[in-house]
Short mmCIF file of C-alpha atoms in Angstrom, two decimals:
data_model
loop_
_atom_site.label_atom_id
_atom_site.label_comp_id
_atom_site.label_asym_id
_atom_site.label_seq_id
_atom_site.Cartn_x
_atom_site.Cartn_y
_atom_site.Cartn_z
CA MET A 232 7.92 30.00 -22.03
CA ARG A 233 11.12 27.97 -22.34
CA ARG A 234 9.48 25.60 -24.78
CA ARG A 235 8.28 28.54 -26.85
CA ARG A 236 11.80 29.98 -27.00
CA THR A 237 13.22 26.60 -27.99
CA ALA A 238 10.62 26.23 -30.72
CA THR A 239 11.38 29.75 -31.96
CA ARG A 240 15.14 29.05 -32.14
CA THR A 241 14.46 25.78 -33.93
CA ALA A 242 12.21 27.53 -36.44
CA LYS A 243 14.85 30.20 -37.07
CA ARG A 244 17.55 27.57 -37.54
CA ILE A 245 15.39 25.66 -40.01
CA ALA A 246 14.54 28.86 -41.87
CA THR A 247 18.25 29.69 -42.10
CA THR A 248 19.49 26.27 -43.21
CA LEU A 249 16.60 25.22 -45.44
CA PRO A 250 17.51 27.51 -48.39
CA MET A 251 21.11 26.32 -48.20
CA TYR A 252 20.13 22.65 -48.32
CA ALA A 253 17.66 23.37 -51.10
CA LEU A 254 20.41 25.04 -53.14
CA LEU A 255 22.75 22.10 -52.49
CA LEU A 256 20.03 19.66 -53.54
CA VAL A 257 19.38 21.52 -56.78
CA SER A 258 23.10 21.77 -57.51
CA ALA A 259 23.57 18.04 -56.88
CA ALA A 260 20.64 17.23 -59.19
CA VAL A 261 22.09 19.40 -61.98
CA ILE A 262 25.52 17.80 -61.62
CA LEU A 263 24.30 14.21 -61.35
CA PHE A 264 21.61 14.36 -64.04
CA PRO A 265 24.01 13.81 -67.01
CA LEU A 266 25.53 10.83 -65.19
CA TYR A 267 22.06 9.43 -64.52
CA MET A 268 21.07 9.81 -68.17
CA THR A 269 24.28 8.09 -69.25
CA VAL A 270 23.34 5.10 -67.10
CA VAL A 271 19.79 5.10 -68.47
CA ASP A 272 20.90 5.39 -72.11
CA SER A 273 23.48 2.63 -71.64
CA LEU A 274 20.61 0.28 -70.74
CA GLN A 275 18.35 1.26 -73.63
CA THR A 276 17.90 -0.38 -76.99
CA LEU A 277 19.17 1.67 -79.91
CA ASP A 278 15.62 2.45 -81.06
CA LYS A 279 14.67 3.73 -77.61
CA LEU A 280 17.87 5.74 -77.39
CA LEU A 281 17.04 7.66 -80.57
CA THR A 282 13.44 8.47 -79.66
CA TYR A 283 12.32 11.96 -78.67
CA PRO A 284 11.46 12.92 -76.03
CA PRO A 285 13.93 10.63 -74.28
CA ASP A 286 12.93 8.07 -71.69
CA PHE A 287 14.09 8.81 -68.16
CA TRP A 288 13.83 5.20 -67.07
CA PRO A 289 14.64 2.03 -69.05
CA ASP A 290 11.51 -0.09 -69.41
CA ALA A 291 13.51 -3.21 -70.29
CA PRO A 292 17.15 -2.80 -69.23
CA GLN A 293 19.54 -4.20 -71.84
CA TRP A 294 22.38 -5.57 -69.73
CA SER A 295 23.72 -7.16 -72.89
CA ASN A 296 25.10 -3.72 -73.79
CA TYR A 297 27.62 -4.05 -70.97
CA ARG A 298 28.51 -7.56 -72.08
CA SER A 299 29.10 -6.29 -75.61
CA ALA A 300 31.29 -3.46 -74.30
CA MET A 301 33.42 -6.00 -72.42
CA THR A 302 33.75 -8.44 -75.30
CA ASP A 303 33.86 -6.30 -78.46
CA ILE A 304 37.24 -4.96 -77.33
CA PRO A 305 39.64 -6.43 -74.73
CA MET A 306 38.21 -4.17 -72.02
CA PRO A 307 39.51 -6.28 -69.08
CA ARG A 308 43.06 -5.98 -70.41
CA TYR A 309 42.69 -2.24 -70.94
CA MET A 310 41.37 -1.77 -67.42
CA LEU A 311 44.22 -3.84 -65.98
CA ASN A 312 46.75 -1.68 -67.80
CA SER A 313 45.09 1.47 -66.54
CA LEU A 314 44.99 0.08 -63.01
CA ILE A 315 48.70 -0.77 -63.08
CA MET A 316 49.62 2.59 -64.59
CA ALA A 317 47.45 4.59 -62.19
CA GLY A 318 48.61 2.56 -59.18
CA VAL A 319 52.31 3.01 -59.94
CA ILE A 320 51.89 6.73 -60.64
CA THR A 321 49.91 7.20 -57.43
CA VAL A 322 52.51 5.46 -55.27
CA GLY A 323 55.31 7.35 -57.00
CA GLN A 324 53.70 10.77 -56.66
CA VAL A 325 52.75 10.29 -53.02
CA SER A 326 56.25 9.04 -52.15
CA THR A 327 58.23 11.73 -53.97
CA SER A 328 55.85 14.49 -52.89
CA ALA A 329 56.06 13.45 -49.25
CA LEU A 330 59.87 13.42 -49.29
CA ALA A 331 60.13 16.78 -51.05
CA ALA A 332 57.42 18.37 -48.90
CA TYR A 333 59.14 17.17 -45.73
CA ALA A 334 62.39 18.79 -46.83
CA PHE A 335 60.68 22.11 -47.57
CA ALA A 336 58.64 22.05 -44.35
CA PHE A 337 61.06 20.75 -41.70
CA MET A 338 64.63 20.97 -42.98
CA ARG A 339 66.82 24.05 -43.17
CA PHE A 340 69.16 24.48 -46.14
CA PRO A 341 70.44 27.38 -48.27
CA LEU A 342 68.05 28.94 -50.79
CA ARG A 343 65.17 26.78 -49.55
CA THR A 344 62.49 29.40 -50.27
CA LEU A 345 63.90 30.22 -53.71
CA LEU A 346 64.13 26.56 -54.61
CA PHE A 347 60.55 26.01 -53.49
CA PHE A 348 59.28 28.83 -55.73
CA VAL A 349 61.30 27.47 -58.64
CA PHE A 350 59.73 24.09 -57.90
CA LEU A 351 56.25 25.61 -57.96
CA SER A 352 56.98 27.53 -61.16
CA THR A 353 56.93 24.23 -63.04
CA MET A 354 53.17 24.15 -62.42
CA MET A 355 52.81 27.12 -64.78
CA VAL A 356 54.42 25.23 -67.65
CA PRO A 357 51.76 23.43 -69.72
CA TRP A 358 52.23 19.68 -69.76
CA GLU A 359 52.00 19.70 -73.56
CA VAL A 360 55.34 21.52 -73.72
CA SER A 361 57.14 18.47 -72.31
CA ILE A 362 55.46 15.86 -74.50
CA ILE A 363 58.09 15.81 -77.25
CA PRO A 364 61.15 15.75 -74.92
CA ASN A 365 59.55 13.06 -72.78
CA PHE A 366 58.61 10.99 -75.81
CA GLN A 367 62.14 11.25 -77.23
CA THR A 368 63.56 10.17 -73.87
CA ILE A 369 61.22 7.20 -73.64
CA GLN A 370 62.05 6.25 -77.22
CA ARG A 371 65.82 6.37 -76.60
CA LEU A 372 65.42 4.23 -73.49
CA ASP A 373 63.44 1.69 -75.57
CA TRP A 374 60.46 1.99 -73.24
CA ILE A 375 57.78 2.08 -75.94
CA ASP A 376 55.02 -0.43 -75.10
CA THR A 377 56.22 -0.80 -71.50
CA TYR A 378 54.81 0.17 -68.13
CA GLN A 379 57.95 2.24 -67.50
CA GLY A 380 57.10 4.40 -70.49
CA LEU A 381 53.56 4.86 -69.22
CA THR A 382 54.48 5.79 -65.66
CA VAL A 383 58.02 7.17 -65.18
CA PRO A 384 57.38 10.72 -66.54
CA PHE A 385 54.63 11.19 -63.95
CA LEU A 386 56.24 9.86 -60.76
CA ALA A 387 56.84 13.37 -59.36
CA THR A 388 54.51 16.35 -59.19
CA ALA A 389 54.93 19.91 -57.95
CA PHE A 390 51.25 20.07 -57.02
CA GLY A 391 51.61 17.11 -54.67
CA THR A 392 54.67 18.67 -53.05
CA PHE A 393 52.81 21.95 -52.53
CA LEU A 394 49.73 20.21 -51.10
CA LEU A 395 51.68 18.11 -48.61
CA ARG A 396 54.01 20.93 -47.63
CA GLN A 397 51.05 23.13 -46.74
CA HIS A 398 49.71 20.36 -44.53
CA PHE A 399 53.08 19.59 -42.94
CA LEU A 400 53.37 23.25 -41.94
CA THR A 401 50.23 22.88 -39.81
CA LEU A 402 51.91 20.23 -37.64
CA PRO A 403 53.35 21.60 -34.38
CA ARG A 404 57.05 22.32 -34.61
CA GLU A 405 57.37 20.95 -31.07
CA LEU A 406 56.87 17.46 -32.48
CA LYS A 407 60.10 17.78 -34.47
CA ASP A 408 61.97 19.13 -31.45
CA ALA A 409 60.73 16.26 -29.29
CA ALA A 410 61.67 13.74 -31.99
CA ASP A 411 65.18 15.21 -32.17
CA ILE A 412 65.55 14.84 -28.41
CA ASP A 413 64.43 11.20 -28.62
CA GLY A 414 67.01 10.53 -31.32
CA TYR A 415 64.64 10.24 -34.25
CA GLY A 416 66.26 10.90 -37.60
CA ASN A 417 64.43 12.63 -40.44
CA LEU A 418 63.26 9.42 -42.08
CA LYS A 419 62.04 7.90 -38.83
CA PHE A 420 60.23 11.11 -37.88
CA LEU A 421 58.60 11.19 -41.32
CA LEU A 422 57.47 7.57 -41.18
CA PHE A 423 56.28 7.31 -37.59
CA VAL A 424 55.09 10.84 -36.79
CA VAL A 425 54.35 12.87 -39.93
CA PHE A 426 52.74 10.11 -41.98
CA PRO A 427 50.16 9.06 -39.33
CA LEU A 428 49.18 12.71 -38.79
CA SER A 429 48.89 13.40 -42.53
CA ARG A 430 46.71 10.54 -43.70
CA ALA A 431 43.93 12.84 -44.93
CA ALA A 432 46.25 15.01 -47.03
CA MET A 433 48.06 11.99 -48.45
CA ALA A 434 44.78 10.27 -49.25
CA THR A 435 43.66 13.43 -51.05
CA LEU A 436 46.83 13.47 -53.15
CA ALA A 437 46.48 9.75 -53.84
CA VAL A 438 42.92 10.17 -55.11
CA PHE A 439 43.85 13.10 -57.35
CA SER A 440 46.88 11.27 -58.69
CA PHE A 441 44.89 8.13 -59.42
CA LEU A 442 42.07 10.00 -61.17
CA GLN A 443 44.49 12.00 -63.27
CA ALA A 444 46.44 8.92 -64.29
CA TRP A 445 43.28 6.90 -64.99
CA ASN A 446 41.94 9.60 -67.31
CA GLN A 447 45.11 9.96 -69.38
CA TYR A 448 44.60 9.52 -73.09
CA LEU A 449 47.23 11.35 -75.15
CA TRP A 450 50.38 10.02 -73.46
CA PRO A 451 49.35 6.31 -73.49
CA LEU A 452 48.33 6.76 -77.12
CA LEU A 453 51.81 8.05 -77.96
CA VAL A 454 53.92 5.46 -76.12
CA THR A 455 51.91 2.33 -76.87
CA ASN A 456 51.54 0.57 -80.19
CA GLU A 457 50.64 -2.96 -79.09
CA PRO A 458 46.93 -3.49 -78.33
CA ASP A 459 47.84 -5.39 -75.16
CA MET A 460 49.42 -2.23 -73.71
CA ARG A 461 46.53 0.12 -74.42
CA THR A 462 44.67 1.74 -71.53
CA VAL A 463 40.97 2.02 -70.86
CA GLN A 464 40.57 5.55 -72.27
CA ILE A 465 42.06 4.44 -75.57
CA GLY A 466 39.79 1.41 -75.37
CA ILE A 467 36.72 3.65 -75.13
CA ALA A 468 37.86 5.54 -78.23
CA ALA A 469 38.40 2.24 -80.04
CA LEU A 470 34.95 1.07 -78.95
CA GLN A 471 33.42 4.27 -80.28
CA ALA A 472 35.16 3.79 -83.62
CA GLU A 473 34.07 0.16 -83.82
CA GLU A 474 30.49 0.70 -82.64
CA VAL A 475 29.63 3.82 -84.64
CA GLN A 476 25.98 2.84 -84.90
CA ARG A 477 25.63 1.48 -81.34
CA THR A 478 25.85 4.47 -79.05
CA ASN A 479 24.28 2.51 -76.21
CA VAL A 480 27.22 0.09 -76.18
CA VAL A 481 29.69 2.99 -76.17
CA LEU A 482 27.87 4.52 -73.20
CA ALA A 483 27.99 1.17 -71.43
CA GLY A 484 31.76 1.06 -71.97
CA THR A 485 32.02 4.62 -70.64
CA MET A 486 30.21 3.61 -67.46
CA ILE A 487 32.52 0.62 -67.03
CA ALA A 488 35.53 2.91 -67.28
CA LEU A 489 33.93 5.41 -64.91
CA LEU A 490 33.00 2.90 -62.21
CA PRO A 491 36.43 2.63 -60.50
CA MET A 492 36.65 6.43 -60.23
CA LEU A 493 33.18 6.70 -58.73
CA VAL A 494 33.98 4.05 -56.14
CA LEU A 495 37.26 5.77 -55.29
CA VAL A 496 35.68 9.19 -54.82
CA ILE A 497 32.80 7.81 -52.74
CA VAL A 498 35.08 5.81 -50.46
CA PHE A 499 37.61 8.62 -49.94
CA GLN A 500 35.31 11.66 -50.00
CA ARG A 501 35.79 12.25 -46.26
CA PHE A 502 39.57 12.32 -46.71
CA LEU A 503 39.20 14.61 -49.73
CA VAL A 504 37.34 17.26 -47.73
CA ARG A 505 39.65 17.03 -44.75
CA GLY A 506 42.79 16.99 -46.86
CA LEU A 507 41.85 20.02 -48.95
CA THR A 508 40.95 22.15 -45.92
CA ALA A 509 43.69 21.03 -43.53
CA GLY A 510 46.39 23.38 -44.84
CA ALA A 511 44.17 26.30 -45.71
CA VAL A 512 45.17 28.46 -42.74
CA LYS A 513 48.95 28.10 -42.78
CA GLY A 514 51.24 29.55 -45.45
#
């Protein structure tokens, strides 16, 4: 009898979860199929790429397409520039957001709530509105074709402050009281207590910051004139202009530019889920 009940509960659980997993599997297939076809087409010859119906598996993978994408334009230099730009922006946004979020979450000062809402209101202003003032500032500072010009306008973000503040509010207030009794100052409490307990949220912000910076196209195009200072997204556009008749090479270059982002998301996906849900229950 007990075995029958166990089997019945197991069957009910499978019947309940199976449709959910089937839906997730179908959704994943729909989302990943374009990426899969990009990989396949990047390994095809041009004749195979233009055939209909398309091949869903390369019979003779053309790895030379990737070599052409790396050599037809200075792709390694572009990727290095993007890596430096994205790394600096990521460190800057995480640092400034953590400091601002700590102030809004743990410190008491006049007009704190009003200032926080004013801070958040900047998120409603389209980034395009600030392009001309930022460009004029960079130009007056003589930062054209420099890493400062690529990174300084993006070292602070209201979104990062909001994300970290929401997470900091979930930390027990008793930790701050105990730290005050032990003689911890604000900076020491932030470094040795808040940071270790907020690794998931900070990793989430770091991933978002890096992906956003890596995908930038318009701003690097405006503030760089020298080819050696171009970023990888501009490089892909240049490759597309140069290889008009070789779509397979362009797709290979796209996959090269996409690879660091895929690795980053795969490695930090656990932190992404935990970081996005950690502050969902505290306002």
